[in-house]
Amino acid sequence: MVDEEMLEETMLEEQGADQAAERADQAHPTAPVAGARRLREALRQGGEAFPAALREADDGLLLSALDDGMPADRATRVVVELVRRAPERGPELADAVCEKVLLARLYLDAGEPSGADDRLRARNALMLYDGLVRPCAQRGGTPELLACVVPALWAARGGAGREVVRRIVDSRQPTGFGERAWKELFTSAAEECREHEAAAATAARRGARRWWLRLGRPRREGDGGRIDLQPGQLWVSVLLGVISVALVLIVVLAAR
């Protein structure tokens, strides 16, 4: 019992010390933390401080700014800066940046859909792929991520992701997709085709069923039970009547 009480007192003291340290950090932030916050704020708000924030921010801050969301034109400047730095990164850092960009699906879904912004975000996604992802893929990096991201882009909202995939494929450069990603993309497209075919077949069956129901449906308002025939159905009925009359005449003539 005594041990439990001592343990509780010790935990309370440690919690109090942690809270005091946290308050001290908030009151007197270190210079790097304060600088990072100022850069992040400048990236988010834009304005005159935006160009300087772009130059001073590291890759992590730039990617975090894209994660937080920003207008497409401002995001374009961040993307251009990330791509501009590509030759300065070593393979390990380049792969890490590529992985983050792929996990974010080339930031194609960042922000609300708004027509012109969507077109600009698609262009940004292509810049990210060409400048950061394609070189990494050609070195053999991130094959698992590509196998997931490429079909996800194909199925993205508004068709913007599909346009990105088409333009990557249409370019004369190697896509970098790899066999597994190509297989996943083909499977996704084939499944979509099957769904469209099934929907078309269901619609055709429903249309045929409605046609037969209309063929045998009587009028509702005092029509004496007459059948409501369409013009084509009327000609079929007339033809059947003529054939019936002819059969009766043949029977009568044969009886004589």
mmCIF file of C-alpha atoms in Angstrom:
data_model
loop_
_atom_site.group_PDB
_atom_site.id
_atom_site.type_symbol
_atom_site.label_atom_id
_atom_site.label_comp_id
_atom_site.label_asym_id
_atom_site.label_seq_id
_atom_site.Cartn_x
_atom_site.Cartn_y
_atom_site.Cartn_z
ATOM 1 C CA MET A 1 0.000 0.000 0.000
ATOM 2 C CA VAL A 2 2.825 2.369 0.896
ATOM 3 C CA ASP A 3 4.585 1.569 -2.353
ATOM 4 C CA GLU A 4 1.471 2.416 -4.373
ATOM 5 C CA GLU A 5 1.088 5.781 -2.624
ATOM 6 C CA MET A 6 4.738 6.633 -3.234
ATOM 7 C CA LEU A 7 4.360 5.646 -6.881
ATOM 8 C CA GLU A 8 1.341 7.899 -7.280
ATOM 9 C CA GLU A 9 3.148 10.826 -5.664
ATOM 10 C CA THR A 10 6.156 10.306 -7.932
ATOM 11 C CA MET A 11 3.952 10.233 -11.059
ATOM 12 C CA LEU A 12 2.195 13.423 -9.982
ATOM 13 C CA GLU A 13 5.533 15.150 -9.435
ATOM 14 C CA GLU A 14 6.763 14.063 -12.874
ATOM 15 C CA GLN A 15 3.578 15.274 -14.537
ATOM 16 C CA GLY A 16 3.926 18.626 -12.801
ATOM 17 C CA ALA A 17 7.523 18.929 -13.957
ATOM 18 C CA ASP A 18 6.566 18.080 -17.544
ATOM 19 C CA GLN A 19 3.784 20.668 -17.586
ATOM 20 C CA ALA A 20 6.130 23.313 -16.146
ATOM 21 C CA ALA A 21 8.716 22.535 -18.836
ATOM 22 C CA GLU A 22 6.069 22.744 -21.553
ATOM 23 C CA ARG A 23 4.917 26.154 -20.289
ATOM 24 C CA ALA A 24 8.512 27.348 -20.231
ATOM 25 C CA ASP A 25 9.046 26.194 -23.818
ATOM 26 C CA GLN A 26 5.909 28.018 -24.932
ATOM 27 C CA ALA A 27 7.002 31.201 -23.169
ATOM 28 C CA HIS A 28 10.582 31.078 -24.525
ATOM 29 C CA PRO A 29 10.697 29.048 -27.766
ATOM 30 C CA THR A 30 14.082 28.228 -29.163
ATOM 31 C CA ALA A 31 15.210 30.154 -32.221
ATOM 32 C CA PRO A 32 14.925 27.220 -34.687
ATOM 33 C CA VAL A 33 11.349 26.436 -33.587
ATOM 34 C CA ALA A 34 10.325 30.087 -33.772
ATOM 35 C CA GLY A 35 11.959 30.410 -37.187
ATOM 36 C CA ALA A 36 10.160 27.334 -38.478
ATOM 37 C CA ARG A 37 6.848 28.697 -37.256
ATOM 38 C CA ARG A 38 7.437 32.019 -38.993
ATOM 39 C CA LEU A 39 8.322 30.245 -42.239
ATOM 40 C CA ARG A 40 5.274 28.005 -42.015
ATOM 41 C CA GLU A 41 3.058 31.021 -41.385
ATOM 42 C CA ALA A 42 4.566 32.902 -44.316
ATOM 43 C CA LEU A 43 4.072 29.909 -46.599
ATOM 44 C CA ARG A 44 0.468 29.568 -45.514
ATOM 45 C CA GLN A 45 -0.474 33.245 -45.750
ATOM 46 C CA GLY A 46 1.611 34.290 -48.754
ATOM 47 C CA GLY A 47 2.240 37.994 -49.182
ATOM 48 C CA GLU A 48 5.598 39.753 -49.392
ATOM 49 C CA ALA A 49 7.283 37.270 -47.042
ATOM 50 C CA PHE A 50 6.423 34.320 -49.290
ATOM 51 C CA PRO A 51 9.479 34.401 -51.650
ATOM 52 C CA ALA A 52 11.918 34.620 -48.719
ATOM 53 C CA ALA A 53 10.076 31.803 -46.918
ATOM 54 C CA LEU A 54 10.429 29.614 -50.010
ATOM 55 C CA ARG A 55 14.189 30.099 -50.102
ATOM 56 C CA GLU A 56 14.688 29.540 -46.371
ATOM 57 C CA ALA A 57 12.326 26.606 -45.798
ATOM 58 C CA ASP A 58 13.700 23.077 -45.940
ATOM 59 C CA ASP A 59 12.012 20.263 -47.852
ATOM 60 C CA GLY A 60 10.031 19.163 -44.797
ATOM 61 C CA LEU A 61 8.496 22.605 -44.330
ATOM 62 C CA LEU A 62 7.608 22.886 -48.011
ATOM 63 C CA LEU A 63 5.922 19.479 -47.986
ATOM 64 C CA SER A 64 4.096 20.344 -44.753
ATOM 65 C CA ALA A 65 2.826 23.536 -46.373
ATOM 66 C CA LEU A 66 1.401 21.503 -49.262
ATOM 67 C CA ASP A 67 -0.159 19.120 -46.730
ATOM 68 C CA ASP A 68 -1.883 22.028 -44.994
ATOM 69 C CA GLY A 69 -3.443 23.127 -48.275
ATOM 70 C CA MET A 70 -3.034 26.421 -50.103
ATOM 71 C CA PRO A 71 -4.324 28.096 -53.273
ATOM 72 C CA ALA A 72 -3.210 26.298 -56.405
ATOM 73 C CA ASP A 73 -1.118 29.209 -57.725
ATOM 74 C CA ARG A 74 0.843 29.415 -54.469
ATOM 75 C CA ALA A 75 1.188 25.628 -54.399
ATOM 76 C CA THR A 76 2.720 25.860 -57.882
ATOM 77 C CA ARG A 77 5.544 28.029 -56.550
ATOM 78 C CA VAL A 78 6.207 25.532 -53.758
ATOM 79 C CA VAL A 79 6.250 22.671 -56.293
ATOM 80 C CA VAL A 80 8.674 24.579 -58.533
ATOM 81 C CA GLU A 81 10.999 25.127 -55.561
ATOM 82 C CA LEU A 82 10.872 21.431 -54.585
ATOM 83 C CA VAL A 83 11.690 20.378 -58.151
ATOM 84 C CA ARG A 84 14.440 23.019 -58.476
ATOM 85 C CA ARG A 85 16.267 21.467 -55.530
ATOM 86 C CA ALA A 86 16.173 17.932 -56.973
ATOM 87 C CA PRO A 87 19.797 17.910 -58.238
ATOM 88 C CA GLU A 88 21.028 19.004 -54.790
ATOM 89 C CA ARG A 89 19.549 15.990 -52.941
ATOM 90 C CA GLY A 90 21.356 12.752 -52.344
ATOM 91 C CA PRO A 91 19.624 9.453 -53.225
ATOM 92 C CA GLU A 92 18.382 8.838 -49.674
ATOM 93 C CA LEU A 93 16.793 12.270 -49.266
ATOM 94 C CA ALA A 94 15.427 12.158 -52.826
ATOM 95 C CA ASP A 95 13.733 8.819 -52.087
ATOM 96 C CA ALA A 96 12.254 10.201 -48.863
ATOM 97 C CA VAL A 97 10.802 13.242 -50.676
ATOM 98 C CA CYS A 98 9.474 10.994 -53.451
ATOM 99 C CA GLU A 99 7.803 8.717 -50.922
ATOM 100 C CA LYS A 100 6.093 11.660 -49.222
ATOM 101 C CA VAL A 101 4.858 13.010 -52.558
ATOM 102 C CA LEU A 102 3.476 9.618 -53.546
ATOM 103 C CA LEU A 103 1.746 9.108 -50.191
ATOM 104 C CA ALA A 104 0.031 12.467 -50.810
ATOM 105 C CA ARG A 105 -0.972 11.250 -54.325
ATOM 106 C CA LEU A 106 0.977 14.090 -55.937
ATOM 107 C CA TYR A 107 -1.162 16.551 -53.900
ATOM 108 C CA LEU A 108 -3.813 16.338 -56.582
ATOM 109 C CA ASP A 109 -6.650 16.332 -54.029
ATOM 110 C CA ALA A 110 -5.301 19.245 -51.961
ATOM 111 C CA GLY A 111 -7.923 21.996 -51.669
ATOM 112 C CA GLU A 112 -11.508 22.223 -52.848
ATOM 113 C CA PRO A 113 -12.382 21.397 -56.484
ATOM 114 C CA SER A 114 -12.799 24.606 -58.489
ATOM 115 C CA GLY A 115 -12.346 24.059 -62.200
ATOM 116 C CA ALA A 116 -9.321 26.201 -63.092
ATOM 117 C CA ASP A 117 -7.616 25.253 -59.818
ATOM 118 C CA ASP A 118 -8.065 21.572 -60.703
ATOM 119 C CA ARG A 119 -6.252 22.109 -64.006
ATOM 120 C CA LEU A 120 -3.432 23.887 -62.206
ATOM 121 C CA ARG A 121 -3.199 21.122 -59.586
ATOM 122 C CA ALA A 122 -3.014 18.550 -62.379
ATOM 123 C CA ARG A 123 -0.097 20.498 -63.866
ATOM 124 C CA ASN A 124 1.542 20.621 -60.433
ATOM 125 C CA ALA A 125 1.085 16.852 -60.091
ATOM 126 C CA LEU A 126 2.810 16.324 -63.438
ATOM 127 C CA MET A 127 5.719 18.549 -62.363
ATOM 128 C CA LEU A 128 6.086 16.558 -59.136
ATOM 129 C CA TYR A 129 6.034 13.275 -61.042
ATOM 130 C CA ASP A 130 8.496 14.373 -63.716
ATOM 131 C CA GLY A 131 10.882 16.143 -61.360
ATOM 132 C CA LEU A 132 10.774 13.935 -58.242
ATOM 133 C CA VAL A 133 8.989 10.628 -58.767
ATOM 134 C CA ARG A 134 10.145 9.544 -62.218
ATOM 135 C CA PRO A 135 13.886 9.762 -61.400
ATOM 136 C CA CYS A 136 13.303 7.831 -58.175
ATOM 137 C CA ALA A 137 11.253 5.181 -59.999
ATOM 138 C CA GLN A 138 13.921 4.804 -62.666
ATOM 139 C CA ARG A 139 16.432 4.015 -59.919
ATOM 140 C CA GLY A 140 14.087 1.231 -58.780
ATOM 141 C CA GLY A 141 12.646 3.018 -55.745
ATOM 142 C CA THR A 142 9.090 2.895 -54.308
ATOM 143 C CA PRO A 143 7.648 0.136 -56.563
ATOM 144 C CA GLU A 144 5.027 -0.798 -53.931
ATOM 145 C CA LEU A 145 3.826 2.789 -53.599
ATOM 146 C CA LEU A 146 3.590 3.246 -57.356
ATOM 147 C CA ALA A 147 1.517 0.070 -57.612
ATOM 148 C CA CYS A 148 -1.023 1.671 -55.252
ATOM 149 C CA VAL A 149 -0.845 5.297 -56.345
ATOM 150 C CA VAL A 150 -1.232 4.857 -60.107
ATOM 151 C CA PRO A 151 -4.661 3.103 -59.916
ATOM 152 C CA ALA A 152 -5.726 5.576 -57.201
ATOM 153 C CA LEU A 153 -4.892 8.474 -59.524
ATOM 154 C CA TRP A 154 -6.850 6.793 -62.318
ATOM 155 C CA ALA A 155 -9.925 6.690 -60.064
ATOM 156 C CA ALA A 156 -9.455 10.175 -58.525
ATOM 157 C CA ARG A 157 -12.287 12.705 -58.409
ATOM 158 C CA GLY A 158 -13.252 14.749 -61.423
ATOM 159 C CA GLY A 159 -11.042 12.882 -63.877
ATOM 160 C CA ALA A 160 -7.998 15.034 -63.017
ATOM 161 C CA GLY A 161 -5.986 12.018 -61.883
ATOM 162 C CA ARG A 162 -6.889 10.154 -65.053
ATOM 163 C CA GLU A 163 -5.632 13.086 -67.102
ATOM 164 C CA VAL A 164 -2.364 13.049 -65.145
ATOM 165 C CA VAL A 165 -1.871 9.324 -65.854
ATOM 166 C CA ARG A 166 -2.672 9.816 -69.549
ATOM 167 C CA ARG A 167 -0.160 12.625 -69.895
ATOM 168 C CA ILE A 168 2.524 10.618 -68.089
ATOM 169 C CA VAL A 169 1.919 7.706 -70.467
ATOM 170 C CA ASP A 170 1.734 9.973 -73.548
ATOM 171 C CA SER A 171 5.114 11.535 -72.837
ATOM 172 C CA ARG A 172 8.091 10.095 -74.682
ATOM 173 C CA GLN A 173 9.940 9.372 -71.453
ATOM 174 C CA PRO A 174 9.746 6.029 -69.619
ATOM 175 C CA THR A 175 6.836 6.100 -67.184
ATOM 176 C CA GLY A 176 8.750 4.395 -64.384
ATOM 177 C CA PHE A 177 5.571 2.553 -63.378
ATOM 178 C CA GLY A 178 7.073 -0.919 -63.351
ATOM 179 C CA GLU A 179 5.315 -4.198 -64.143
ATOM 180 C CA ARG A 180 3.339 -4.359 -60.912
ATOM 181 C CA ALA A 181 1.976 -0.819 -61.264
ATOM 182 C CA TRP A 182 1.037 -1.454 -64.900
ATOM 183 C CA LYS A 183 -0.779 -4.617 -63.847
ATOM 184 C CA GLU A 184 -2.665 -2.790 -61.098
ATOM 185 C CA LEU A 185 -3.622 0.005 -63.489
ATOM 186 C CA PHE A 186 -4.857 -2.470 -66.107
ATOM 187 C CA THR A 187 -6.831 -4.384 -63.468
ATOM 188 C CA SER A 188 -8.444 -1.151 -62.275
ATOM 189 C CA ALA A 189 -9.380 -0.109 -65.811
ATOM 190 C CA ALA A 190 -10.703 -3.604 -66.648
ATOM 191 C CA GLU A 191 -12.835 -3.653 -63.500
ATOM 192 C CA GLU A 192 -14.263 -0.274 -64.420
ATOM 193 C CA CYS A 193 -15.141 -1.578 -67.907
ATOM 194 C CA ARG A 194 -16.864 -4.610 -66.386
ATOM 195 C CA GLU A 195 -18.910 -2.346 -64.133
ATOM 196 C CA HIS A 196 -19.999 -0.214 -67.122
ATOM 197 C CA GLU A 197 -20.899 -3.312 -69.130
ATOM 198 C CA ALA A 198 -22.912 -4.759 -66.239
ATOM 199 C CA ALA A 199 -24.748 -1.454 -65.779
ATOM 200 C CA ALA A 200 -25.536 -1.289 -69.519
ATOM 201 C CA ALA A 201 -26.818 -4.882 -69.528
ATOM 202 C CA THR A 202 -29.020 -4.202 -66.491
ATOM 203 C CA ALA A 203 -30.435 -1.069 -68.132
ATOM 204 C CA ALA A 204 -31.175 -3.027 -71.322
ATOM 205 C CA ARG A 205 -32.988 -5.751 -69.365
ATOM 206 C CA ARG A 206 -35.044 -3.174 -67.513
ATOM 207 C CA GLY A 207 -35.923 -1.438 -70.786
ATOM 208 C CA ALA A 208 -37.068 -4.719 -72.362
ATOM 209 C CA ARG A 209 -39.113 -5.562 -69.293
ATOM 210 C CA ARG A 210 -40.848 -2.151 -69.354
ATOM 211 C CA TRP A 211 -41.607 -2.641 -73.066
ATOM 212 C CA TRP A 212 -43.353 -5.961 -72.426
ATOM 213 C CA LEU A 213 -45.250 -4.494 -69.476
ATOM 214 C CA ARG A 214 -46.497 -1.624 -71.651
ATOM 215 C CA LEU A 215 -47.499 -4.102 -74.357
ATOM 216 C CA GLY A 216 -49.962 -5.884 -72.073
ATOM 217 C CA ARG A 217 -51.027 -3.008 -69.819
ATOM 218 C CA PRO A 218 -54.696 -1.894 -70.161
ATOM 219 C CA ARG A 219 -55.799 1.729 -70.075
ATOM 220 C CA ARG A 220 -56.733 3.020 -66.645
ATOM 221 C CA GLU A 221 -59.583 5.497 -67.284
ATOM 222 C CA GLY A 222 -62.759 3.858 -68.584
ATOM 223 C CA ASP A 223 -61.311 2.490 -71.786
ATOM 224 C CA GLY A 224 -63.232 -0.782 -71.573
ATOM 225 C CA GLY A 225 -60.077 -2.792 -70.985
ATOM 226 C CA ARG A 226 -58.563 -1.926 -74.357
ATOM 227 C CA ILE A 227 -54.841 -2.496 -74.720
ATOM 228 C CA ASP A 228 -52.673 0.617 -75.092
ATOM 229 C CA LEU A 229 -50.550 -0.260 -78.104
ATOM 230 C CA GLN A 230 -47.687 1.656 -79.608
ATOM 231 C CA PRO A 231 -47.602 2.144 -83.443
ATOM 232 C CA GLY A 232 -45.203 -0.758 -84.008
ATOM 233 C CA GLN A 233 -47.197 -3.017 -81.720
ATOM 234 C CA LEU A 234 -50.418 -2.057 -83.568
ATOM 235 C CA TRP A 235 -49.015 -3.287 -86.902
ATOM 236 C CA VAL A 236 -48.074 -6.588 -85.282
ATOM 237 C CA SER A 237 -51.617 -6.949 -83.935
ATOM 238 C CA VAL A 238 -53.128 -6.186 -87.373
ATOM 239 C CA LEU A 239 -50.866 -8.758 -89.000
ATOM 240 C CA LEU A 240 -51.846 -11.402 -86.460
ATOM 241 C CA GLY A 241 -55.522 -10.584 -87.117
ATOM 242 C CA VAL A 242 -55.094 -11.000 -90.873
ATOM 243 C CA ILE A 243 -53.359 -14.340 -90.369
ATOM 244 C CA SER A 244 -56.175 -15.501 -88.083
ATOM 245 C CA VAL A 245 -58.858 -14.519 -90.652
ATOM 246 C CA ALA A 246 -56.942 -16.342 -93.387
ATOM 247 C CA LEU A 247 -56.748 -19.507 -91.273
ATOM 248 C CA VAL A 248 -60.517 -19.368 -90.642
ATOM 249 C CA LEU A 249 -61.218 -18.973 -94.362
ATOM 250 C CA ILE A 250 -58.973 -21.932 -95.180
ATOM 251 C CA VAL A 251 -60.808 -24.107 -92.666
ATOM 252 C CA VAL A 252 -64.234 -23.027 -94.056
ATOM 253 C CA LEU A 253 -63.203 -23.640 -97.644
ATOM 254 C CA ALA A 254 -61.758 -27.023 -96.771
ATOM 255 C CA ALA A 255 -65.002 -28.018 -95.048
ATOM 256 C CA ARG A 256 -66.961 -27.444 -98.252
#
